[in-house]
XYZ file of C-alpha atoms in Angstrom:
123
model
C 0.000 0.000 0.000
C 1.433 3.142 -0.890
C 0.532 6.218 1.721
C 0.704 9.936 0.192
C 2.380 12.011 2.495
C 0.399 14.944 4.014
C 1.283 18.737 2.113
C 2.167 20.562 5.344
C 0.621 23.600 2.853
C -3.132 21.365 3.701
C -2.733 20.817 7.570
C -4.383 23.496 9.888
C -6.128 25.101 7.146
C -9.196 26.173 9.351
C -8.129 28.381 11.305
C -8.903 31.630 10.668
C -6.578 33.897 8.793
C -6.085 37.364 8.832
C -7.805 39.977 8.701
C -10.371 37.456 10.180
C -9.314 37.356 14.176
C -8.553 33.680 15.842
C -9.860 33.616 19.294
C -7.582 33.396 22.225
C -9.280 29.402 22.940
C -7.660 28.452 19.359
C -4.794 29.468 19.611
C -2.952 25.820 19.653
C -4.428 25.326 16.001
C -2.131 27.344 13.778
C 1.395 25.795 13.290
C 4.639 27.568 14.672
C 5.263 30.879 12.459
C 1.681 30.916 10.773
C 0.633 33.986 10.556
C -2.535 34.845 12.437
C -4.602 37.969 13.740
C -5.933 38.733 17.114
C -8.188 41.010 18.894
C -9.149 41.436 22.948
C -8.928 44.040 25.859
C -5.723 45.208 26.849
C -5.612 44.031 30.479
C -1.414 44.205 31.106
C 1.239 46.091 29.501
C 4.816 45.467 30.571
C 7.985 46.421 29.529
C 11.019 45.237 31.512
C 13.827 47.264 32.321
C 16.290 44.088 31.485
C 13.925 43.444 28.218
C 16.093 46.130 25.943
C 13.181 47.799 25.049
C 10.249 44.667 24.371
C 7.000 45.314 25.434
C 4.762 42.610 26.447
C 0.979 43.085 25.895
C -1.671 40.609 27.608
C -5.154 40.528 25.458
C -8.533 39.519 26.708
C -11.439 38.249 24.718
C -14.625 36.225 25.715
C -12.388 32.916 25.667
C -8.876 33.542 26.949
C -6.073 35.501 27.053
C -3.431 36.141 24.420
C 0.715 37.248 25.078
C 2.217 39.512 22.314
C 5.417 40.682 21.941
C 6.425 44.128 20.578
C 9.594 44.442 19.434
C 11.414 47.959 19.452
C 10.810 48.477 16.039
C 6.934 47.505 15.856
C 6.590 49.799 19.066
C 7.810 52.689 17.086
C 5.707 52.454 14.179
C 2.828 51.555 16.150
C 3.269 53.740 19.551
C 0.339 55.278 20.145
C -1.971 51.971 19.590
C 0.683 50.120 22.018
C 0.244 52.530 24.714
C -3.358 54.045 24.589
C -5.212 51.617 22.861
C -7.902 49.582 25.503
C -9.161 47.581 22.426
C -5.908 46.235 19.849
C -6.425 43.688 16.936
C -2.875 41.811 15.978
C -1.157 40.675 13.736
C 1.680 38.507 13.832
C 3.520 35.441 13.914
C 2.945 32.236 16.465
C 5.542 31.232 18.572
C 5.603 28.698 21.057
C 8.283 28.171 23.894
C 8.499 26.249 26.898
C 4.542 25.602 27.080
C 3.575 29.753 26.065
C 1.994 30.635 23.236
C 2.786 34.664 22.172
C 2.156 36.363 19.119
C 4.767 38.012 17.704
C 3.754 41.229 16.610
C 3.714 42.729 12.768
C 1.094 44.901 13.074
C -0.760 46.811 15.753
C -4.499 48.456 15.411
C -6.023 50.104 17.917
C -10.486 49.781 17.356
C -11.085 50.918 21.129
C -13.916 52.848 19.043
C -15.648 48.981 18.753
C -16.189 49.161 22.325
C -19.290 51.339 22.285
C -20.572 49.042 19.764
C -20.208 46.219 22.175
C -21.135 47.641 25.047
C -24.508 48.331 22.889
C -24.571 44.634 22.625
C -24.281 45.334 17.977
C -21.189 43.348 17.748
C-alpha cells in the first residue's frame, strides 16, 4: 500500500486567517510561524527594564487571554496603539516556547472605538 504524504501547505487550514481574528481558545491550532490575527482588551502592559526595550501586551477576549510581543521596532511604528489603545487587533507570527503561546507582533491596530458598539450589545 502506498501512503501519500500529508502537504504541510493542507494541515491546519481552518483556522482563521487574517484579517479574520482567531480567538484566544484556538490558539494551539495554527502551526509555529503561521501567521494569524488577534483582537481582545488590553488588560497588562509590561515592559522590563532588562527586556532592551520589548514590550509585552496581555489581550482579553470572551475565551482567553493572548501574550504579544512588541519588538522595538513595531513599538515605534505603532506607539500610540501600544500605549493608549484599551481595544488592539494583531497581527503577527505564532511562537511557542516552553509551554507559552505569544504572538509576535507585525502589526498593531487600535479599534477601542468597537467598544461602544459592544457595550450596545451590535457586535
Amino acid at each position: 500500500m502506498i501512503v501519500a504524504p500529508i502537504r504541510p501547505a493542507l494541515q491546519n487550514r481552518d483556522w482563521p486567517r487574517p484579517p479574520s481574528c482567531l480567538p484566544a481558545n484556538r490558539l494551539d491550532d495554527p502551526p509555529e510561524g503561521a501567521r494569524v490575527t488577534v483582537a481582545g482588551l488590553v488588560i497588562l502592559r509590561q515592559r522590563p527594564g532588562t527586556a532592551k526595550g520589548v514590550i509585552f501586551v496581555t489581550l482579553e477576549d470572551e475565551t482567553g487571554i493572548v501574550n504579544v510581543v512588541v519588538w522595538r521596532k513595531i513599538y515605534e511604528q505603532f506607539r500610540r496603539a501600544v500605549i493608549s489603545g484599551r481595544l488592539l487587533r494583531v497581527t503577527g507570527r505564532m511562537q511557542r516556547a516552553h509551554s507559552v503561546t505569544h504572538v509576535i507582533a507585525e502589526e498593531i491596530e487600535d479599534i477601542s472605538t468597537m467598544l461602544d458598539v459592544l457595550v450596545q450589545g451590535q457586535g
